[in-house]
């Protein structure tokens, strides 16, 4: 059963680690290293079952392969989960044991931050392995790079839909004013766009309205707000059977992961003539930043490289038109071609 789950999505290696002394129970999934060592965060969650943890790590590591490939990075896809209540399992001893687990993979997997793991945890992991990024001596919070990449992605979509990349003419609704949404709203405003904001947290709204002239829309009404661009920067699954008919925009492009409740919603947006920028392409700024940290470089370089997200997205939009498919299909094809064209840099299994 486990071999079947690994074989279907093409995983190279899935490793289970158990350390009874510290209580560590972790799974590291390496999906594909054709383009380089696999990189992906460590998620610490109290999964309902071991099967649920395996399903999650397989799905997330596969997604990292495509994200890295679509961002033109020399990196593969991997991910890890530490199973258990974060309040109980995040002990120093367990995280050090986890560091040794990462280390024994010899650099085929590089770990980083994710849900319930941040710079503090990565600093402990780094006591036992060099194959870690996102610690306190790293490049820092990537949200500025992510927001900048989304901004350029939006420009590229606008150029395609309206024939101009002038963000000054755009009317954008930003859903979620967290680390990314706030900075995206500011960058759009700097370029003269009209911005409408929405957040379930009143404080986040007050913070932005105190310094900028923006309109505010209630969280429940955000989908039906007429605009050029709807930029989801909060949670996943916001384009779903219920919301899709409410959308009054030409473009959906934001930082949130898993924007579509289901893949078929990409086709359904296209059928409504709404251009959808695939989430994993437009929000790659975070991966570009941790990738830069691993490969050696500065935050400023990562910030500058995030601008290329717009060009790549433009290529994918053109391809979708030529091939008569969705931009999501075109993005997958772009990533797959990079993977197929590569020579494996870190062989899955040594040959003799
Ligand atoms: P965050 O937690 O800092 O901010 C999320 C914001 O969304 C909060 O202000 C929250 O109040 C608001 N929110 C939550 N539910 C909402 C709802 N139903 N309606 C309106 N607002 C709501 O998160 P972030 O780091 O800004 O990331 C935003 C999204 O982008 C997430 O999906 C994240 O996975 C994705 N992402 C972030 C990065 C990054 O660099 N931070 C990189 C890639 C992808």
Tab-separated table of C-alpha atoms and ligand atoms in Angstrom:
chain	number	residue	atom	x	y	z
A	1	UNK	CA	0.000	0.000	0.000
A	2	UNK	CA	2.818	2.426	0.897
A	3	UNK	CA	4.798	1.449	-2.226
A	4	UNK	CA	1.710	2.134	-4.368
A	5	UNK	CA	1.212	5.597	-2.822
A	6	UNK	CA	4.831	6.442	-3.544
A	7	UNK	CA	4.994	4.981	-7.038
A	8	UNK	CA	1.941	6.698	-8.511
A	9	UNK	CA	3.103	10.311	-8.093
A	10	UNK	CA	6.679	9.215	-8.844
A	11	UNK	CA	8.399	9.780	-5.501
A	12	UNK	CA	12.050	8.849	-5.331
A	13	UNK	CA	12.240	8.188	-1.634
A	14	UNK	CA	10.071	8.313	1.443
A	15	UNK	CA	11.823	7.888	4.787
A	16	UNK	CA	10.225	7.263	8.173
A	17	UNK	CA	12.122	8.294	11.294
A	18	UNK	CA	11.273	7.221	14.801
A	19	UNK	CA	13.275	8.126	17.873
A	20	UNK	CA	11.576	6.625	20.951
A	21	UNK	CA	13.910	8.452	23.313
A	22	UNK	CA	12.743	11.902	22.192
A	23	UNK	CA	9.340	10.884	20.812
A	24	UNK	CA	10.234	12.084	17.309
A	25	UNK	CA	8.070	10.635	14.556
A	26	UNK	CA	8.804	12.143	11.168
A	27	UNK	CA	8.344	11.379	7.487
A	28	UNK	CA	10.573	12.962	4.854
A	29	UNK	CA	9.383	12.645	1.258
A	30	UNK	CA	11.708	13.335	-1.636
A	31	UNK	CA	9.627	13.607	-4.768
A	32	UNK	CA	12.116	14.492	-7.474
A	33	UNK	CA	15.749	15.600	-7.562
A	34	UNK	CA	16.177	15.847	-11.340
A	35	UNK	CA	16.826	19.581	-11.145
A	36	UNK	CA	18.712	19.635	-7.857
A	37	UNK	CA	18.416	18.690	-4.203
A	38	UNK	CA	14.872	18.651	-2.913
A	39	UNK	CA	13.871	21.628	-0.786
A	40	UNK	CA	10.714	22.065	1.243
A	41	UNK	CA	9.559	22.926	4.727
A	42	UNK	CA	8.898	20.799	7.779
A	43	UNK	CA	5.237	20.800	8.784
A	44	UNK	CA	4.528	19.945	12.415
A	45	UNK	CA	0.935	18.787	12.847
A	46	UNK	CA	-1.155	16.500	14.977
A	47	UNK	CA	-2.445	14.436	12.064
A	48	UNK	CA	-5.554	12.314	12.515
A	49	UNK	CA	-3.631	9.227	11.452
A	50	UNK	CA	-0.319	8.087	10.030
A	51	UNK	CA	-2.033	7.679	6.657
A	52	UNK	CA	-3.141	11.312	6.757
A	53	UNK	CA	0.449	12.385	7.484
A	54	UNK	CA	1.766	10.276	4.612
A	55	UNK	CA	-0.866	11.597	2.206
A	56	UNK	CA	-0.011	15.187	3.140
A	57	UNK	CA	3.747	14.808	2.820
A	58	UNK	CA	3.428	13.046	-0.542
A	59	UNK	CA	1.107	15.727	-1.914
A	60	UNK	CA	3.186	18.629	-0.591
A	61	UNK	CA	6.528	17.260	-1.779
A	62	UNK	CA	5.184	16.662	-5.293
A	63	UNK	CA	3.875	20.236	-5.377
A	64	UNK	CA	7.345	21.509	-4.409
A	65	UNK	CA	8.856	19.799	-7.459
A	66	UNK	CA	6.548	21.727	-9.776
A	67	UNK	CA	6.942	24.972	-7.865
A	68	UNK	CA	10.740	24.861	-8.099
A	69	UNK	CA	10.679	23.801	-11.756
A	70	UNK	CA	8.193	26.526	-12.716
A	71	UNK	CA	10.391	29.101	-10.943
A	72	UNK	CA	13.427	28.049	-13.016
A	73	UNK	CA	15.264	27.049	-9.836
A	74	UNK	CA	17.941	24.327	-9.739
A	75	UNK	CA	16.030	22.556	-6.987
A	76	UNK	CA	13.854	19.515	-6.620
A	77	UNK	CA	10.774	18.851	-4.519
A	78	UNK	CA	10.680	17.524	-0.992
A	79	UNK	CA	8.774	18.039	2.197
A	80	UNK	CA	8.713	16.667	5.739
A	81	UNK	CA	6.150	16.215	8.456
A	82	UNK	CA	6.737	15.782	12.155
A	83	UNK	CA	3.701	14.008	13.543
A	84	UNK	CA	2.199	15.149	16.847
A	85	UNK	CA	0.857	18.051	18.848
A	86	UNK	CA	3.334	20.906	18.252
A	87	UNK	CA	3.124	21.878	21.925
A	88	UNK	CA	4.399	18.434	22.877
A	89	UNK	CA	6.685	17.344	20.054
A	90	UNK	CA	8.677	20.529	19.503
A	91	UNK	CA	11.266	19.760	22.182
A	92	UNK	CA	14.916	20.600	21.650
A	93	UNK	CA	15.871	16.918	21.873
A	94	UNK	CA	13.281	15.883	19.282
A	95	UNK	CA	14.277	18.688	16.907
A	96	UNK	CA	17.933	17.711	17.250
A	97	UNK	CA	16.993	14.110	16.465
A	98	UNK	CA	15.096	15.450	13.467
A	99	UNK	CA	18.233	17.353	12.411
A	100	UNK	CA	20.169	14.052	12.436
A	101	UNK	CA	17.418	12.484	10.324
A	102	UNK	CA	17.717	15.259	7.741
A	103	UNK	CA	21.491	14.962	7.860
A	104	UNK	CA	21.559	11.257	7.114
A	105	UNK	CA	19.944	11.963	3.733
A	106	UNK	CA	23.236	13.576	2.777
A	107	UNK	CA	21.821	16.766	1.274
A	108	UNK	CA	19.237	15.147	-0.995
A	109	UNK	CA	16.661	16.955	1.169
A	110	UNK	CA	17.053	20.503	2.497
A	111	UNK	CA	14.573	21.504	5.133
A	112	UNK	CA	13.003	24.838	6.012
A	113	UNK	CA	10.097	26.487	7.799
A	114	UNK	CA	6.415	25.620	7.365
A	115	UNK	CA	3.288	25.403	9.510
A	116	UNK	CA	4.341	25.330	13.200
A	117	UNK	CA	8.041	25.486	12.394
A	118	UNK	CA	9.911	28.771	12.165
A	119	UNK	CA	13.394	30.213	12.470
A	120	UNK	CA	13.659	29.131	16.109
A	121	UNK	CA	13.052	25.481	15.248
A	122	UNK	CA	15.396	25.625	12.239
A	123	UNK	CA	18.170	26.973	14.505
A	124	UNK	CA	17.866	23.837	16.644
A	125	UNK	CA	17.752	21.550	13.586
A	126	UNK	CA	20.894	23.315	12.299
A	127	UNK	CA	22.874	22.086	15.322
A	128	UNK	CA	22.842	18.653	13.673
A	129	UNK	CA	22.821	19.343	9.949
A	130	UNK	CA	23.926	21.882	7.360
A	131	UNK	CA	21.010	20.961	5.127
A	132	UNK	CA	18.641	23.577	6.497
A	133	UNK	CA	17.573	27.106	5.528
A	134	UNK	CA	15.224	29.616	7.135
A	135	UNK	CA	17.066	29.902	10.452
A	136	UNK	CA	17.665	33.174	12.270
A	137	UNK	CA	20.976	33.739	10.480
A	138	UNK	CA	19.320	33.207	7.085
A	139	UNK	CA	17.821	35.683	4.641
A	140	UNK	CA	14.768	36.277	6.815
A	141	UNK	CA	11.047	36.590	6.211
A	142	UNK	CA	10.423	36.116	2.474
A	143	UNK	CA	7.047	37.894	2.414
A	144	UNK	CA	8.399	41.033	0.756
A	145	UNK	CA	9.812	38.932	-2.092
A	146	UNK	CA	6.552	37.004	-2.351
A	147	UNK	CA	4.510	40.203	-2.550
A	148	UNK	CA	6.864	41.650	-5.174
A	149	UNK	CA	6.540	38.487	-7.289
A	150	UNK	CA	2.744	38.615	-7.033
A	151	UNK	CA	2.803	42.273	-8.068
A	152	UNK	CA	4.771	41.414	-11.213
A	153	UNK	CA	2.492	38.458	-11.870
A	154	UNK	CA	-0.524	40.766	-11.701
A	155	UNK	CA	1.137	43.182	-14.132
A	156	UNK	CA	1.765	40.366	-16.553
A	157	UNK	CA	-1.859	39.194	-16.361
A	158	UNK	CA	-3.065	42.777	-16.883
A	159	UNK	CA	-0.847	43.181	-19.914
A	160	UNK	CA	-2.415	40.087	-21.379
A	161	UNK	CA	-6.020	40.984	-20.611
A	162	UNK	CA	-5.962	44.750	-21.174
A	163	UNK	CA	-2.946	45.136	-23.450
A	164	UNK	CA	-1.198	47.359	-20.905
A	165	UNK	CA	0.892	46.530	-17.842
A	166	UNK	CA	0.190	49.925	-16.328
A	167	UNK	CA	-0.781	48.988	-12.781
A	168	UNK	CA	-1.963	52.578	-12.340
A	169	UNK	CA	-5.147	51.753	-14.221
A	170	UNK	CA	-5.957	48.675	-12.213
A	171	UNK	CA	-8.681	48.186	-9.661
A	172	UNK	CA	-7.529	45.403	-7.321
A	173	UNK	CA	-9.273	43.673	-4.430
A	174	UNK	CA	-6.775	42.238	-1.933
A	175	UNK	CA	-8.240	39.543	0.327
A	176	UNK	CA	-6.109	39.142	3.459
A	177	UNK	CA	-3.758	41.813	4.778
A	178	UNK	CA	-1.191	39.611	6.417
A	179	UNK	CA	2.517	39.533	5.745
A	180	UNK	CA	2.053	39.327	1.970
A	181	UNK	CA	-1.293	41.057	1.350
A	182	UNK	CA	-0.305	44.216	3.215
A	183	UNK	CA	2.898	44.659	1.201
A	184	UNK	CA	1.150	43.802	-2.056
A	185	UNK	CA	-1.501	46.447	-1.361
A	186	UNK	CA	1.249	48.988	-0.663
A	187	UNK	CA	3.159	48.154	-3.843
A	188	UNK	CA	-0.029	48.427	-5.917
A	189	UNK	CA	-0.852	51.779	-4.325
A	190	UNK	CA	2.684	53.043	-4.952
A	191	UNK	CA	2.098	52.334	-8.642
A	192	UNK	CA	-1.193	54.209	-8.650
A	193	UNK	CA	-3.644	51.289	-8.582
A	194	UNK	CA	-7.008	51.579	-6.828
A	195	UNK	CA	-7.080	49.069	-3.998
A	196	UNK	CA	-9.978	47.589	-2.071
A	197	UNK	CA	-9.101	45.500	0.971
A	198	UNK	CA	-10.795	42.819	3.008
A	199	UNK	CA	-9.770	40.937	6.133
A	200	UNK	CA	-11.509	39.109	8.946
A	201	UNK	CA	-9.178	40.878	11.341
A	202	UNK	CA	-10.266	44.481	11.962
A	203	UNK	CA	-6.803	45.451	13.257
A	204	UNK	CA	-5.185	44.495	9.942
A	205	UNK	CA	-7.644	46.765	8.111
A	206	UNK	CA	-7.147	49.643	10.543
A	207	UNK	CA	-3.383	49.421	10.140
A	208	UNK	CA	-3.588	49.967	6.384
A	209	UNK	CA	-6.427	52.500	6.352
A	210	UNK	CA	-4.513	54.621	8.890
A	211	UNK	CA	-1.846	55.352	6.281
A	212	UNK	CA	-3.426	54.722	2.878
A	213	UNK	CA	-6.511	55.702	0.968
A	214	UNK	CA	-8.245	52.400	0.246
A	215	UNK	CA	-11.788	51.073	0.142
A	216	UNK	CA	-12.842	48.285	2.460
A	217	UNK	CA	-15.211	45.432	1.706
A	218	UNK	CA	-16.686	42.961	4.188
A	219	UNK	CA	-15.195	39.428	4.046
A	220	UNK	CA	-18.526	37.938	2.934
A	221	UNK	CA	-18.941	40.418	0.061
A	222	UNK	CA	-15.395	40.251	-1.259
A	223	UNK	CA	-16.112	37.860	-4.140
A	224	UNK	CA	-18.899	39.933	-5.641
A	225	UNK	CA	-16.904	43.189	-5.493
A	226	UNK	CA	-16.481	44.425	-9.095
A	227	UNK	CA	-12.778	44.827	-9.914
A	228	UNK	CA	-10.117	44.051	-12.497
A	229	UNK	CA	-8.092	41.744	-10.260
A	230	UNK	CA	-9.137	39.628	-7.307
A	231	UNK	CA	-5.967	38.909	-5.300
A	232	UNK	CA	-6.517	36.137	-2.728
A	233	UNK	CA	-3.784	36.502	-0.072
A	234	UNK	CA	-5.426	34.807	2.894
A	235	UNK	CA	-6.506	31.184	2.827
A	236	UNK	CA	-6.886	28.334	0.342
A	237	UNK	CA	-10.011	27.067	-1.404
A	238	UNK	CA	-11.539	30.518	-1.973
A	239	UNK	CA	-12.433	29.768	-5.587
A	240	UNK	CA	-15.063	27.093	-5.132
A	241	UNK	CA	-18.538	26.084	-6.321
A	242	UNK	CA	-20.138	28.724	-4.130
A	243	UNK	CA	-17.886	31.705	-4.908
A	244	UNK	CA	-17.085	31.190	-8.577
A	245	UNK	CA	-20.365	32.618	-9.841
A	246	UNK	CA	-20.036	35.644	-7.589
A	247	UNK	CA	-16.691	36.735	-9.056
A	248	UNK	CA	-16.865	40.080	-10.863
A	249	UNK	CA	-13.230	40.253	-11.952
A	250	UNK	CA	-11.165	39.572	-15.086
A	251	UNK	CA	-8.154	38.152	-13.269
A	252	UNK	CA	-7.570	35.984	-10.171
A	253	UNK	CA	-3.973	36.393	-9.030
A	254	UNK	CA	-2.735	36.343	-5.448
A	255	UNK	CA	-0.314	34.739	-3.012
A	256	UNK	CA	-2.573	32.220	-1.284
A	257	UNK	CA	-1.698	28.559	-1.641
A	258	UNK	CA	-4.313	26.193	-3.075
A	259	UNK	CA	-6.600	29.005	-4.243
A	260	UNK	CA	-8.758	26.555	-6.202
A	261	UNK	CA	-10.929	24.231	-4.138
A	262	UNK	CA	-10.494	21.693	-6.940
A	263	UNK	CA	-8.443	21.597	-10.108
A	264	UNK	CA	-11.583	21.703	-12.274
A	265	UNK	CA	-12.138	25.274	-11.048
A	266	UNK	CA	-9.278	26.349	-13.345
A	267	UNK	CA	-11.378	25.215	-16.323
A	268	UNK	CA	-14.460	26.818	-14.851
A	269	UNK	CA	-12.681	30.177	-14.445
A	270	UNK	CA	-11.448	29.958	-18.035
A	271	UNK	CA	-14.991	29.221	-19.208
A	272	UNK	CA	-16.068	32.471	-17.510
A	273	UNK	CA	-13.240	34.337	-19.274
A	274	UNK	CA	-11.416	34.929	-16.005
A	275	UNK	CA	-7.637	34.616	-16.229
A	276	UNK	CA	-6.241	32.550	-13.357
A	277	UNK	CA	-2.567	32.890	-12.430
A	278	UNK	CA	-1.590	29.486	-10.980
A	279	UNK	CA	-0.810	29.957	-7.279
A	280	UNK	CA	2.393	27.955	-7.308
A	281	UNK	CA	3.801	30.089	-10.122
A	282	UNK	CA	2.853	33.528	-8.850
A	283	UNK	CA	3.666	32.936	-5.154
A	284	UNK	CA	7.125	31.428	-5.730
A	285	UNK	CA	8.892	34.400	-4.093
A	286	UNK	CA	9.128	32.519	-0.796
A	287	UNK	CA	10.829	29.549	-2.443
A	288	UNK	CA	13.070	31.873	-4.459
A	289	UNK	CA	14.211	33.398	-1.156
A	290	UNK	CA	15.003	30.159	0.697
A	291	UNK	CA	16.492	28.755	-2.524
A	292	UNK	CA	18.746	31.817	-2.691
A	293	UNK	CA	19.798	31.200	0.882
A	294	UNK	CA	20.738	27.617	0.053
A	295	UNK	CA	22.449	28.427	-3.232
A	296	UNK	CA	24.210	31.488	-1.841
A	297	UNK	CA	22.989	35.013	-2.446
A	298	UNK	CA	21.307	37.993	-0.902
A	299	UNK	CA	17.770	39.032	-0.091
A	300	UNK	CA	18.068	41.836	-2.644
A	301	UNK	CA	18.979	39.330	-5.347
A	302	UNK	CA	15.938	37.224	-4.454
A	303	UNK	CA	13.763	40.351	-4.579
A	304	UNK	CA	15.075	41.225	-8.040
A	305	UNK	CA	14.634	37.650	-9.294
A	306	UNK	CA	10.994	37.615	-8.190
A	307	UNK	CA	10.291	40.067	-11.018
A	308	UNK	CA	10.913	37.267	-13.525
A	309	UNK	CA	7.750	35.593	-12.222
A	310	UNK	CA	5.858	38.063	-14.411
A	311	UNK	CA	7.759	37.039	-17.553
A	312	UNK	CA	7.373	33.323	-16.892
A	313	UNK	CA	3.683	33.726	-16.209
A	314	UNK	CA	3.378	35.677	-19.473
A	315	UNK	CA	5.000	32.768	-21.327
A	316	UNK	CA	2.549	30.340	-19.732
A	317	UNK	CA	-0.444	32.532	-20.606
A	318	UNK	CA	0.706	32.674	-24.244
A	319	UNK	CA	1.203	28.945	-24.285
A	320	UNK	CA	-2.255	28.320	-22.843
A	321	UNK	CA	-3.714	30.321	-25.727
A	322	UNK	CA	-1.662	28.513	-28.358
A	323	UNK	CA	-2.390	25.061	-26.906
A	324	UNK	CA	-6.008	25.891	-26.041
A	325	UNK	CA	-5.614	24.824	-22.439
A	326	UNK	CA	-5.762	26.525	-19.050
A	327	UNK	CA	-2.800	28.490	-17.718
A	328	UNK	CA	-2.585	25.858	-14.979
A	329	UNK	CA	-2.125	23.135	-17.608
A	330	UNK	CA	0.459	25.306	-19.369
A	331	UNK	CA	2.334	25.874	-16.105
A	332	UNK	CA	2.402	22.143	-15.349
A	333	UNK	CA	3.694	21.463	-18.864
A	334	UNK	CA	6.403	24.142	-18.494
A	335	UNK	CA	7.585	22.594	-15.228
A	336	UNK	CA	7.413	19.020	-16.533
A	337	UNK	CA	9.479	19.909	-19.596
A	338	UNK	CA	12.217	21.406	-17.404
A	339	UNK	CA	12.259	18.247	-15.299
A	340	UNK	CA	12.277	15.940	-18.329
A	341	UNK	CA	15.081	17.900	-20.003
A	342	UNK	CA	17.337	17.797	-16.961
A	343	UNK	CA	20.026	15.306	-16.244
A	344	UNK	CA	19.576	13.853	-12.798
A	345	UNK	CA	22.041	15.654	-10.545
A	346	UNK	CA	21.551	13.580	-7.436
A	347	UNK	CA	20.787	10.005	-8.434
A	348	UNK	CA	17.870	8.434	-6.586
A	349	UNK	CA	19.894	5.297	-6.008
A	350	UNK	CA	23.612	4.936	-6.498
A	351	UNK	CA	24.568	2.560	-9.322
A	352	UNK	CA	27.085	0.140	-7.804
B	1	LIG	P1	-0.684	35.732	7.199
B	1	LIG	O1	-1.122	34.687	8.148
B	1	LIG	O2	0.376	36.706	7.613
B	1	LIG	O3	-1.941	36.613	6.717
B	1	LIG	C1	-3.176	36.097	6.362
B	1	LIG	C2	-4.211	37.216	6.530
B	1	LIG	O4	-5.434	36.757	5.995
B	1	LIG	C3	-4.447	37.618	7.974
B	1	LIG	O5	-4.453	39.019	8.105
B	1	LIG	C4	-5.842	37.038	8.266
B	1	LIG	O6	-6.567	37.783	9.218
B	1	LIG	C5	-6.474	37.111	6.894
B	1	LIG	N1	-7.600	36.190	6.693
B	1	LIG	C6	-7.738	34.924	7.118
B	1	LIG	N2	-8.911	34.415	6.690
B	1	LIG	C7	-9.501	35.385	5.954
B	1	LIG	C8	-10.721	35.467	5.232
B	1	LIG	N3	-11.574	34.444	5.183
B	1	LIG	N4	-11.013	36.631	4.587
B	1	LIG	C9	-10.168	37.679	4.634
B	1	LIG	N5	-9.002	37.652	5.309
B	1	LIG	C10	-8.681	36.521	5.960
B	1	LIG	O7	-0.231	34.954	5.879
B	1	LIG	P2	0.789	35.428	4.741
B	1	LIG	O8	2.171	35.014	5.095
B	1	LIG	O9	0.493	36.837	4.373
B	1	LIG	O10	0.348	34.467	3.555
B	1	LIG	C11	-0.887	34.645	2.882
B	1	LIG	C12	-1.114	33.493	1.936
B	1	LIG	O11	-0.022	33.425	1.007
B	1	LIG	C13	-1.156	32.117	2.601
B	1	LIG	O12	-2.048	31.295	1.889
B	1	LIG	C14	0.259	31.597	2.446
B	1	LIG	O13	0.304	30.178	2.457
B	1	LIG	C15	0.611	32.136	1.077
B	1	LIG	N6	2.053	32.302	0.863
B	1	LIG	C16	2.785	33.105	1.659
B	1	LIG	C17	4.150	33.256	1.417
B	1	LIG	C18	4.993	34.167	2.270
B	1	LIG	O14	6.123	34.493	1.844
B	1	LIG	N7	4.511	34.611	3.421
B	1	LIG	C19	4.759	32.570	0.350
B	1	LIG	C20	3.969	31.755	-0.483
B	1	LIG	C21	2.606	31.625	-0.217
